[in-house]
XYZ file of C-alpha atoms in Angstrom:
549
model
C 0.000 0.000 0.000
C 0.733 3.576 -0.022
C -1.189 6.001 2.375
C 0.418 9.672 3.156
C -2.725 11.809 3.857
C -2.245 12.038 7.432
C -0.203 13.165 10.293
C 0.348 9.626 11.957
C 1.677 7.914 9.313
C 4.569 5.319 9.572
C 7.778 7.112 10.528
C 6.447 10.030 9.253
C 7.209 8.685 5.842
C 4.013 6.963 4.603
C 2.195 3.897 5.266
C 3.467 0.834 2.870
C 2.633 -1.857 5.375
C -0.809 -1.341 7.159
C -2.030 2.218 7.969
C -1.473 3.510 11.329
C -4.585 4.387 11.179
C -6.004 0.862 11.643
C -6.483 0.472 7.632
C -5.669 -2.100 5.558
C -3.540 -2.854 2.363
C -6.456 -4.558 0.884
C -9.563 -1.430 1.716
C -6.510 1.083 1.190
C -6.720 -0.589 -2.441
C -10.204 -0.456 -3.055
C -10.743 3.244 -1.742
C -7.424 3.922 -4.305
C -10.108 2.256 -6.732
C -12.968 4.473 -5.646
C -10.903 7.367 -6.149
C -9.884 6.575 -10.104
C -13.426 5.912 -11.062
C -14.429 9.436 -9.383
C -11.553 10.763 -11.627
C -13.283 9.136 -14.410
C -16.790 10.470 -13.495
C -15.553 14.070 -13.327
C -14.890 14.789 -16.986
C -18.299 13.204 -18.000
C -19.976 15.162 -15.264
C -17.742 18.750 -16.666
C -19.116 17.524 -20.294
C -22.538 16.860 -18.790
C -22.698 20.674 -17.288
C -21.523 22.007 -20.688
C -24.645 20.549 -21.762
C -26.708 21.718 -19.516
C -27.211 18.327 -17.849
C -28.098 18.599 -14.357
C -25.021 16.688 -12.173
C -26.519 17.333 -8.989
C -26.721 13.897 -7.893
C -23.680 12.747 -9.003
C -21.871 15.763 -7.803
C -23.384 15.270 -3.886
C -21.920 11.013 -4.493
C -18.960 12.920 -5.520
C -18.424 14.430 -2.053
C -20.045 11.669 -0.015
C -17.548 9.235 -1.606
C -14.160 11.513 -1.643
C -15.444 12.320 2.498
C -15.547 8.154 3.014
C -12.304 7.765 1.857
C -10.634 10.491 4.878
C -9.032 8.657 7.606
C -10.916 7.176 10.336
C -14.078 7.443 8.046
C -14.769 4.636 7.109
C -12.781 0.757 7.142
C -15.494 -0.888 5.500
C -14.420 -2.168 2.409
C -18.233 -3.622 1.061
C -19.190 -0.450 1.622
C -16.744 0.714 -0.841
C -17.618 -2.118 -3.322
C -20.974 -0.292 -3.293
C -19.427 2.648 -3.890
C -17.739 1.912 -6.680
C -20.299 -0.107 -8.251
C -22.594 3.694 -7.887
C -19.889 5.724 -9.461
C -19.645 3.222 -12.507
C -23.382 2.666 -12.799
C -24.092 7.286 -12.385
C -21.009 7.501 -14.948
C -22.167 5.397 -17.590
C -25.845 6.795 -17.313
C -24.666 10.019 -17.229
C -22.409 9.411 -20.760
C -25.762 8.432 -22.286
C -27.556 11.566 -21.230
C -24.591 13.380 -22.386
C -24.870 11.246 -25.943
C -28.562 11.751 -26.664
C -27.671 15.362 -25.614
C -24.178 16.208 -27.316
C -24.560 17.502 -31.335
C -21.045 15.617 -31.848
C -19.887 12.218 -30.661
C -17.959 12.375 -27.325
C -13.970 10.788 -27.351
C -13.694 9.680 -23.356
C -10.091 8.864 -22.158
C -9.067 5.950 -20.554
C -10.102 7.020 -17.045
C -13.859 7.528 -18.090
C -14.272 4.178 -19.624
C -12.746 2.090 -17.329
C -14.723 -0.515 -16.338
C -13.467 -2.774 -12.470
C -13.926 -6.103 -13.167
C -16.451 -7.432 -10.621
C -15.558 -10.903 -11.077
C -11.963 -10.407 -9.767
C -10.273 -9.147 -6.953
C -11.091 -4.941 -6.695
C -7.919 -4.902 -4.207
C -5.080 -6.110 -6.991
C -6.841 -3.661 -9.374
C -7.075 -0.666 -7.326
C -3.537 -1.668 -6.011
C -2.594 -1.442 -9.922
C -3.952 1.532 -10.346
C -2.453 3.181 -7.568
C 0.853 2.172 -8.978
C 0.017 3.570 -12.429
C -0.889 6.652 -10.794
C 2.819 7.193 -8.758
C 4.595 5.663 -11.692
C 2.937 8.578 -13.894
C 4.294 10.986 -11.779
C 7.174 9.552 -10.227
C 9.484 11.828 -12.842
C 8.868 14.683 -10.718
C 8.379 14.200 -7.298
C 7.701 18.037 -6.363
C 4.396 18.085 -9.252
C 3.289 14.408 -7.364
C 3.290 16.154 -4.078
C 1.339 18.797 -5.402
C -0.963 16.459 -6.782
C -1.184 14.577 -3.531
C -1.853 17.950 -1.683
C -4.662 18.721 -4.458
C -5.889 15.557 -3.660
C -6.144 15.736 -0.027
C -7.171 19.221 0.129
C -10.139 18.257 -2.494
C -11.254 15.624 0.010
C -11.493 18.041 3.030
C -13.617 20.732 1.150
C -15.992 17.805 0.124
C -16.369 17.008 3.707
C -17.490 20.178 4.440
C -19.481 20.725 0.919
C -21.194 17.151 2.001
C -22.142 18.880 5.427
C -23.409 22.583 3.676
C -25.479 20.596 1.289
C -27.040 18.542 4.160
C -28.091 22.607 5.593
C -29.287 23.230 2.447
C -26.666 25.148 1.398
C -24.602 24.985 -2.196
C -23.198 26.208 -4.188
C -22.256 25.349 -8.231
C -19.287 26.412 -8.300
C -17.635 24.744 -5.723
C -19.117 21.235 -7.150
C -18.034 22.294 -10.485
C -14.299 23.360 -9.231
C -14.165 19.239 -6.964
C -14.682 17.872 -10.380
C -12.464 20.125 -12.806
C -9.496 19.165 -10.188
C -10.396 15.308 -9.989
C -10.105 15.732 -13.761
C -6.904 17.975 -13.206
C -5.028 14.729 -11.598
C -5.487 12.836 -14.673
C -3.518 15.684 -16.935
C 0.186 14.723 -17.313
C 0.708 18.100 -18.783
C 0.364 20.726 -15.937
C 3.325 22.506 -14.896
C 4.722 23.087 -11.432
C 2.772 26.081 -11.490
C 0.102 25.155 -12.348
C -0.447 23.219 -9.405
C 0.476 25.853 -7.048
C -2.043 28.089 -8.289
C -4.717 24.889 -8.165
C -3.723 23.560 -4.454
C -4.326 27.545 -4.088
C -7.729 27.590 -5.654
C -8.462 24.341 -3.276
C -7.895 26.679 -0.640
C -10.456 29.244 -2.001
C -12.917 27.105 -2.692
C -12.554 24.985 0.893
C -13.055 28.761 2.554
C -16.488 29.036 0.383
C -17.535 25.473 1.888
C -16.932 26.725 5.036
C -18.856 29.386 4.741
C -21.559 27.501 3.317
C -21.886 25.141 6.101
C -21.401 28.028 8.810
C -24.193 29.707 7.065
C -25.900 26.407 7.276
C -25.195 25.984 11.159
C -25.932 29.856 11.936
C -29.418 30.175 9.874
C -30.999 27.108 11.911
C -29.356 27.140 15.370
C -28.203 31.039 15.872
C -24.895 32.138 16.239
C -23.047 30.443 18.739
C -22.529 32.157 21.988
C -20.328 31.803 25.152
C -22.416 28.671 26.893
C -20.504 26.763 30.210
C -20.841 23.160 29.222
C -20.751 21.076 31.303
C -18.019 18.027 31.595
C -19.720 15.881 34.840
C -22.776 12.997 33.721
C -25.626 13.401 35.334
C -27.656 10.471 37.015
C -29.586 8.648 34.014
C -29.828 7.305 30.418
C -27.476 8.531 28.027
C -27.000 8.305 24.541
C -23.208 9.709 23.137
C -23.062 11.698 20.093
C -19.369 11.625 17.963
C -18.163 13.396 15.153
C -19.046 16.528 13.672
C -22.852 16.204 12.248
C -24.800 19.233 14.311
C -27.740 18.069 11.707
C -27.331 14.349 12.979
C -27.286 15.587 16.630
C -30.296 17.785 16.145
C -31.914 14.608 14.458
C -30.939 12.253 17.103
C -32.300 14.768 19.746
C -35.468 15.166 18.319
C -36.171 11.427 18.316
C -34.762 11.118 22.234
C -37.070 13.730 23.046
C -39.052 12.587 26.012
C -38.093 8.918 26.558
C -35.287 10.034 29.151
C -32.521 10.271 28.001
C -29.589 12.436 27.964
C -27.693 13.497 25.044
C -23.957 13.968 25.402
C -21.293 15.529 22.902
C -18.274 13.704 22.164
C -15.118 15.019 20.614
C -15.926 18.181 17.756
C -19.683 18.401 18.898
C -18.559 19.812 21.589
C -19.411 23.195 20.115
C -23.383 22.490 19.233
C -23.431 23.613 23.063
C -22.777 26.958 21.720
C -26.033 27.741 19.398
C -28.943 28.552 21.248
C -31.482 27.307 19.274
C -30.278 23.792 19.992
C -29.760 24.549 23.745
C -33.345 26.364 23.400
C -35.045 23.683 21.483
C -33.388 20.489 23.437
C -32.636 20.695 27.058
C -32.022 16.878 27.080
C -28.494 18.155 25.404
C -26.823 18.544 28.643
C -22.969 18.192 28.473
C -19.768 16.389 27.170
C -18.230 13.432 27.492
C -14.612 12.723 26.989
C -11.932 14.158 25.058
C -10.310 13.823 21.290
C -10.923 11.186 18.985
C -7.796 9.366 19.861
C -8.636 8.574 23.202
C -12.268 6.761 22.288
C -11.307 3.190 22.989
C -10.892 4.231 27.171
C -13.492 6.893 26.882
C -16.398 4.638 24.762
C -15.837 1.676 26.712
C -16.887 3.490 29.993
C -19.710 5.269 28.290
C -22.744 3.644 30.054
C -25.272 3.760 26.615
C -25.012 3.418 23.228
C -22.834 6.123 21.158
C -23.576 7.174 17.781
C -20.396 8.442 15.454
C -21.396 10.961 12.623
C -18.517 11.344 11.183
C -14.878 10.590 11.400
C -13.150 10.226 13.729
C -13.204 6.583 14.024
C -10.898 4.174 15.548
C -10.906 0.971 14.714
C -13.440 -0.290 17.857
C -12.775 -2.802 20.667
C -14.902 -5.651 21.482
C -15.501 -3.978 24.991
C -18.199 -1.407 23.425
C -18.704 -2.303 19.887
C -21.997 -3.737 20.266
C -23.195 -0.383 21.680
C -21.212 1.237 18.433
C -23.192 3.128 15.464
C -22.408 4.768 12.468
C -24.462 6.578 10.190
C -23.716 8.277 6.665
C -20.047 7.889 5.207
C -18.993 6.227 8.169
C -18.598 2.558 8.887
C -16.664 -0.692 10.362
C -17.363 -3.859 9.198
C -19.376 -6.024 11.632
C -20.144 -2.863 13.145
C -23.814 -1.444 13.216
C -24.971 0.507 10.282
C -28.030 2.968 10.349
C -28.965 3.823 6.565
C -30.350 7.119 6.480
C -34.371 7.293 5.670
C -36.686 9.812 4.616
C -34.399 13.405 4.213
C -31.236 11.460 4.802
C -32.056 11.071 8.290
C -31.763 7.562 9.899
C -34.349 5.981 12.361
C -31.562 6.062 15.429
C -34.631 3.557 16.801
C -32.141 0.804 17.487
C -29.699 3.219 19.029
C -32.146 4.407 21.445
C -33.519 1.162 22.715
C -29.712 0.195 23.542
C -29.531 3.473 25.635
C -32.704 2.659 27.191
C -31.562 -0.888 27.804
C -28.087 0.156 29.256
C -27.855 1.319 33.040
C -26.672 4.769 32.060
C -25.006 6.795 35.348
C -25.821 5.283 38.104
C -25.105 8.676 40.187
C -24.085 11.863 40.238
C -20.374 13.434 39.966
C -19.109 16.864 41.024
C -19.499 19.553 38.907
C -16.836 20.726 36.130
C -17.705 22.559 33.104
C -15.834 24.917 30.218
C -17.170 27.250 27.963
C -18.126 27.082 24.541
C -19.410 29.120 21.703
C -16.903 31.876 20.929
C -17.389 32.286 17.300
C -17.378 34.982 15.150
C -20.554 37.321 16.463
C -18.894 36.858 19.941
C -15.598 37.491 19.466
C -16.758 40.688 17.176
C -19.266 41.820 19.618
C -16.460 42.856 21.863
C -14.263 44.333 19.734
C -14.048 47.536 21.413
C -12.572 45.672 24.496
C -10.364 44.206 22.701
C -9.330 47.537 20.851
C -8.949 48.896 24.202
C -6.906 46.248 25.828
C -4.841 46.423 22.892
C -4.065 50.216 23.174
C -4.077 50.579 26.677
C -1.282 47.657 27.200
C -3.629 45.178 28.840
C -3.429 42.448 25.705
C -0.119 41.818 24.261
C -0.783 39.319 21.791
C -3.565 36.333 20.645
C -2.635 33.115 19.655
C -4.422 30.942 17.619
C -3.601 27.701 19.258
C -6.211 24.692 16.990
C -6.013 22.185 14.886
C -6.069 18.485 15.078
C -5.533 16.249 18.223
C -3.449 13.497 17.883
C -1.888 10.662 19.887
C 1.921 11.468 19.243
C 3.608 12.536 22.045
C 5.236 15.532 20.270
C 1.322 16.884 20.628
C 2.646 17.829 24.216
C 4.076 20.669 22.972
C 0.306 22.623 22.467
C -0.470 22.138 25.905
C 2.885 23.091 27.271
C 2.823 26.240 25.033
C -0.554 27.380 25.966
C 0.187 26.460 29.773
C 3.757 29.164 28.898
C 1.583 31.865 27.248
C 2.061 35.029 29.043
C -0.982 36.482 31.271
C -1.344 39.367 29.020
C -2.012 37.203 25.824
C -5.386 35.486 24.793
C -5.339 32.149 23.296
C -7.677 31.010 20.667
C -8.868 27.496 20.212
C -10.744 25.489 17.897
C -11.218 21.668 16.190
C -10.121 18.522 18.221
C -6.920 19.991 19.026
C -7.889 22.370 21.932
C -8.657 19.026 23.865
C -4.415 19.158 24.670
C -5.707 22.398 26.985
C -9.552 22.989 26.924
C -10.389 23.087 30.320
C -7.201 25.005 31.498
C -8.200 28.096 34.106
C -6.551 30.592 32.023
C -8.338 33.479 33.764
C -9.691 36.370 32.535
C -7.825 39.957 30.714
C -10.415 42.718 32.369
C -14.371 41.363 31.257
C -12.267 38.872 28.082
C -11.711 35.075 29.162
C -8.177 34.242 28.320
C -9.167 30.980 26.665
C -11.448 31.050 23.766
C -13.474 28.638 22.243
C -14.175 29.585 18.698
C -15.534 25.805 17.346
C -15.024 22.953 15.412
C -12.641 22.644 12.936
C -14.681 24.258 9.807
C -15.127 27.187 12.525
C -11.783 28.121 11.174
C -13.964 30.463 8.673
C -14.698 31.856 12.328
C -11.848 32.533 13.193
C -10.558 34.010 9.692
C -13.551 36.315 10.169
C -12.338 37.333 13.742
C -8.686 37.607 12.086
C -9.945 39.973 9.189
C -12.736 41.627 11.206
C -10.121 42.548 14.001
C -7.650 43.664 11.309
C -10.563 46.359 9.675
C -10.836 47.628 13.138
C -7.497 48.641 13.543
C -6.942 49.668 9.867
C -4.321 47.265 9.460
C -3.183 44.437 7.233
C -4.088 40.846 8.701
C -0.606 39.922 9.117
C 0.267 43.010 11.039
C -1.836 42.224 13.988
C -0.401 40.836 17.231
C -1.362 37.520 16.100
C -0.045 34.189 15.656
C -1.308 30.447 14.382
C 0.232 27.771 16.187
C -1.199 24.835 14.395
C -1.972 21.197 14.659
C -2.956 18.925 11.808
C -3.935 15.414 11.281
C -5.909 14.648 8.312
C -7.210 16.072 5.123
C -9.928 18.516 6.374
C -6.713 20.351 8.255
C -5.006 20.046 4.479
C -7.630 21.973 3.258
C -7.805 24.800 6.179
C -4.164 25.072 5.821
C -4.352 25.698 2.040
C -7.390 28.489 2.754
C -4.904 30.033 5.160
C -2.293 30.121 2.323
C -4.762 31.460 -0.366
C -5.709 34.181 2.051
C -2.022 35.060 2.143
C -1.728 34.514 6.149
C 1.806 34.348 6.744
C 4.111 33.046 9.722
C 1.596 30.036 10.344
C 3.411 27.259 12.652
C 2.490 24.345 11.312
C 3.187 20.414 13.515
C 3.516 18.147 15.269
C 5.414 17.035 12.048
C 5.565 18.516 8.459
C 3.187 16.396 6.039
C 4.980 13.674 4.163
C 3.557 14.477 1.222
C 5.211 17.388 1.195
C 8.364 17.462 -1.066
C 11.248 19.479 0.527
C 11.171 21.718 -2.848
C 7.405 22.562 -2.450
C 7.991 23.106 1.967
C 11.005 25.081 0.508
C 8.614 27.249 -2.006
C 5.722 27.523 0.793
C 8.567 28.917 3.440
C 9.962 31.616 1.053
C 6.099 32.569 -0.163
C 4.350 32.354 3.219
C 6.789 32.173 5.968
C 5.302 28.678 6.588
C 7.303 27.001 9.342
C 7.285 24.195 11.759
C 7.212 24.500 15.259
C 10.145 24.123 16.996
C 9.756 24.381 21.068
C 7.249 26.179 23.123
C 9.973 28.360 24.421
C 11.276 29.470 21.331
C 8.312 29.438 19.646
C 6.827 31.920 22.396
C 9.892 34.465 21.794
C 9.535 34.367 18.742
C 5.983 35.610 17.989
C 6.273 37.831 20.949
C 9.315 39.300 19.236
């Protein structure tokens, strides 16, 4: 196999073995096979457009598929056969539409006629094709790692894309740019160039999907604001909520609603405390449970009820709680159980319920601990005066931007130790997974401004560009002349695509770790260092004297 799309791979050089990540050789094949045939359906579905074809189904499989193939999405690999059997079977219909519809006869290439055999093993042919695919580009290993970063940045913004659409909210262009670069990596002809400027226009397009699905969130639950959440269980059923789905969660709540049982966040839902129209609506939402996605196999196996994962992160599960497992949408285990979504892709989380009502729940009641949530945007903004002020007057030195992805590394140590080393007069800035290294740290308070700030999950990082630009407009300056810096963590492809956002904004002296992505040739780190100051962390220490100059 060869896997390089995320942070843990093996010895920070790739996975050639068995993914770190708990995959296989044999599914990493098949989702390498998956990931042709979308390449195939995207010129048909660019021709289709041209025609004025409507693509919108295949363009929604598009993002639902590239989203399944993320780490810790999904390990299942008949799920995938399915998959791949659905892109052949909306490509070929689609190239008959296009046919009847077309004035002159359409010449496909290779990739959009290829047909899997069905009869044979998917694994050696995706495992040839994933061959074919480095061998193509293996004469220049700086264009392949722009390729790969194309590729994994495309994945992320379909995550979130998959997510907007779910809110109701698209957008054509964005489809129609996913497919024109899954076309892109079957050109041989692009110079180095060229895909800069594309992993670039990744970027732009990822900060659209953001937007779309913050829209999304914001229209039907309010803007987020500050809410203590709180971390103790309280005596009763339960039912634990995973992954980053607030429309899952809200779906999942309504159908708990008055059968007793209470509904706890896990991992990135930790920020649906934060909009009030959830809160308002759902009072059986009542606080978190656990940590980052790494740590689920301690944390799930305690978790007295059954626990529903919405998206990823998932870790291959332990026999200790997978009966009380489910996954819904793009994500799935083999042997694990499966809720198909129903009427308005929403499952009937029936099953899922009667386990939590059959399960003891907490027995009693634990002292109280909570931290606060829902710092997005609006807040953040709402005060900008104070933090004007505090600025001028001396009070607030600096803000850090201390998010990302958790991890189970131990160089991940170094977020908490620098947050735990920023000065008192600074103001750190959290958001995704990663601000589980520090999130309930007493940081204290600058004057009426908590010191530790919650801004969301990790698409929230259109949030906290907003707070970044809004802040700058207030103090008639350029973004990177504020007293700002981004300490960040990253782990898989949804971080790829943030980081390339950040780069397409023009955001300069971003701290990028634990490690450097392997996929990353030391020509194109080289390019991105000179361009946008892009570095990796070093210590806290240094890293703290530094910014602070």
């Amino acid at each position: 196999m060869f896997c390089e799309q995320c942070e843990q791979t093996a010895s920070g050089n790739g996975c050639h073995q068995w993914g770190a990540c708990g995959k296989s050789p044999q599914l990493n094949a098949v989702q390498d096979l998956l990931v042709y045939c979308l390449r195939g359906l995207a010129p048909v579905v660019i021709k289709a457009r041209q025609l004025g074809i409507s693509t919108h189904d295949e363009d929604v499989f598009t993002c639902e598929s590239l989203f399944a193939t993320m780490t810790n999405v999904n390990f299942d690999r008949k799920r995938f056969t399915k998959y791949v059997r659905d892109c052949i079977e909306k490509r070929d219909n689609l190239k008959a539409k296009v046919k009847e519809a077309s004035p002159e006869p359409v010449k496909w290439t290779r990739v959009s006629g290829y047909h899997p055999d069905f009869n044979e093993s998917l694994v050696e042919q995706g495992q040839d094709l994933a061959l074919g695919f480095i061998s193509e580009s293996a004469r220049d290993v700086d264009i392949f790692s722009l390729k790969l970063t194309v590729l994994y940045g495309i994945k992320g913004a379909a995550s979130y894309t998959f997510h907007a659409q779910e809110l109701g909210q698209e957008d054509e262009q964005v489809y129609e740019f996913i497919q024109e670069a899954l076309d892109a990596l079957n050109h041989q002809d692009f110079t180095l160039d060229d895909w800069v400027n594309l992993a670039l226009k990744v970027g732009e397009i990822n900060l659209r999907a953001m937007e779309l699905l913050d829209a999304g969130h914001t229209n039907t639950y309010g803007h987020p604001t500050p809410t203590p959440v709180p971390l103790n269980p309280r005596k009763g059923k339960a039912i634990l909520v995973s992954g980053h789905d607030i429309r899952q969660l809200e779906a999942i709540l309504k159908q708990t609603a008055d059968k007793g049982i209470t509904v706890y966040t896990h991992g990135e839902l930790l920020p649906a405390h934060g909009y009030p129209l959830l809160k308002q609506n759902y009072p059986h939402l009542y606080g978190h449970y656990g940590t980052a996605w790494q740590n689920q196999t301690k944390e799930f196996a305690k978790f007295p009820g059954a626990i529903i994962v919405t998206t990823n992160c998932l870790m291959p599960p332990h026999e200790t709680y997978d009966e009380k497992l489910f996954t819904i949408g793009p994500v799935g285990f083999a042997g694990i159980n499966y809720i198909p979504a129903e009427e308005g892709n929403i499952p009937n989380f029936s099953p899922a319920i009667q386990q939590s009502l059959d399960m003891p729940g907490f027995v009693e009641e634990q002292p109280p601990r909570q931290v606060m949530a829902g710092f997005a945007r609006n807040a953040v903004l709402n005060v900008a005066d104070q933090v004007i002020d505090g600025v001028k007057q001396g009070k607030i030195r600096h803000f850090f931007l201390v998010g990302g992805c958790d991890g189970a590394k131990p160089e991940r140590n170094y977020y908490t130790e620098f947050v735990e080393k920023v000065p008192e007069d600074c103001i750190v800035l959290t958001l995704a997974c990663g601000k589980f290294r520090f999130f309930d740290q007493q940081l204290g308070e600058i004057g009426s401004l908590p010191r530790l700030m919650d801004v969301g999950q990790c698409n929230d990082a259109y949030s906290a560009i907003q707070i970044a630009l809004g802040l700058a407009k207030a103090f008639d300056m350029d973004v990177n002349q504020l007293p700002l810096s981004m300490i960040l963590s990253w782990y898989e492809q949804k971080a790829v695509a943030v980081l390339l956002t950040l780069l397409y904004l023009g955001i300069k002296d971003i701290r990028l770790g634990p490690t450097l992505p392997a996929f990353i040739s030391p020509n194109v780190f080289k390019l991105l260092s000179e361009k946008y100051q892009l570095k990796a962390i070093t210590t806290p220490d240094e890293d703290l004297a530094a910014c602070l100059g």
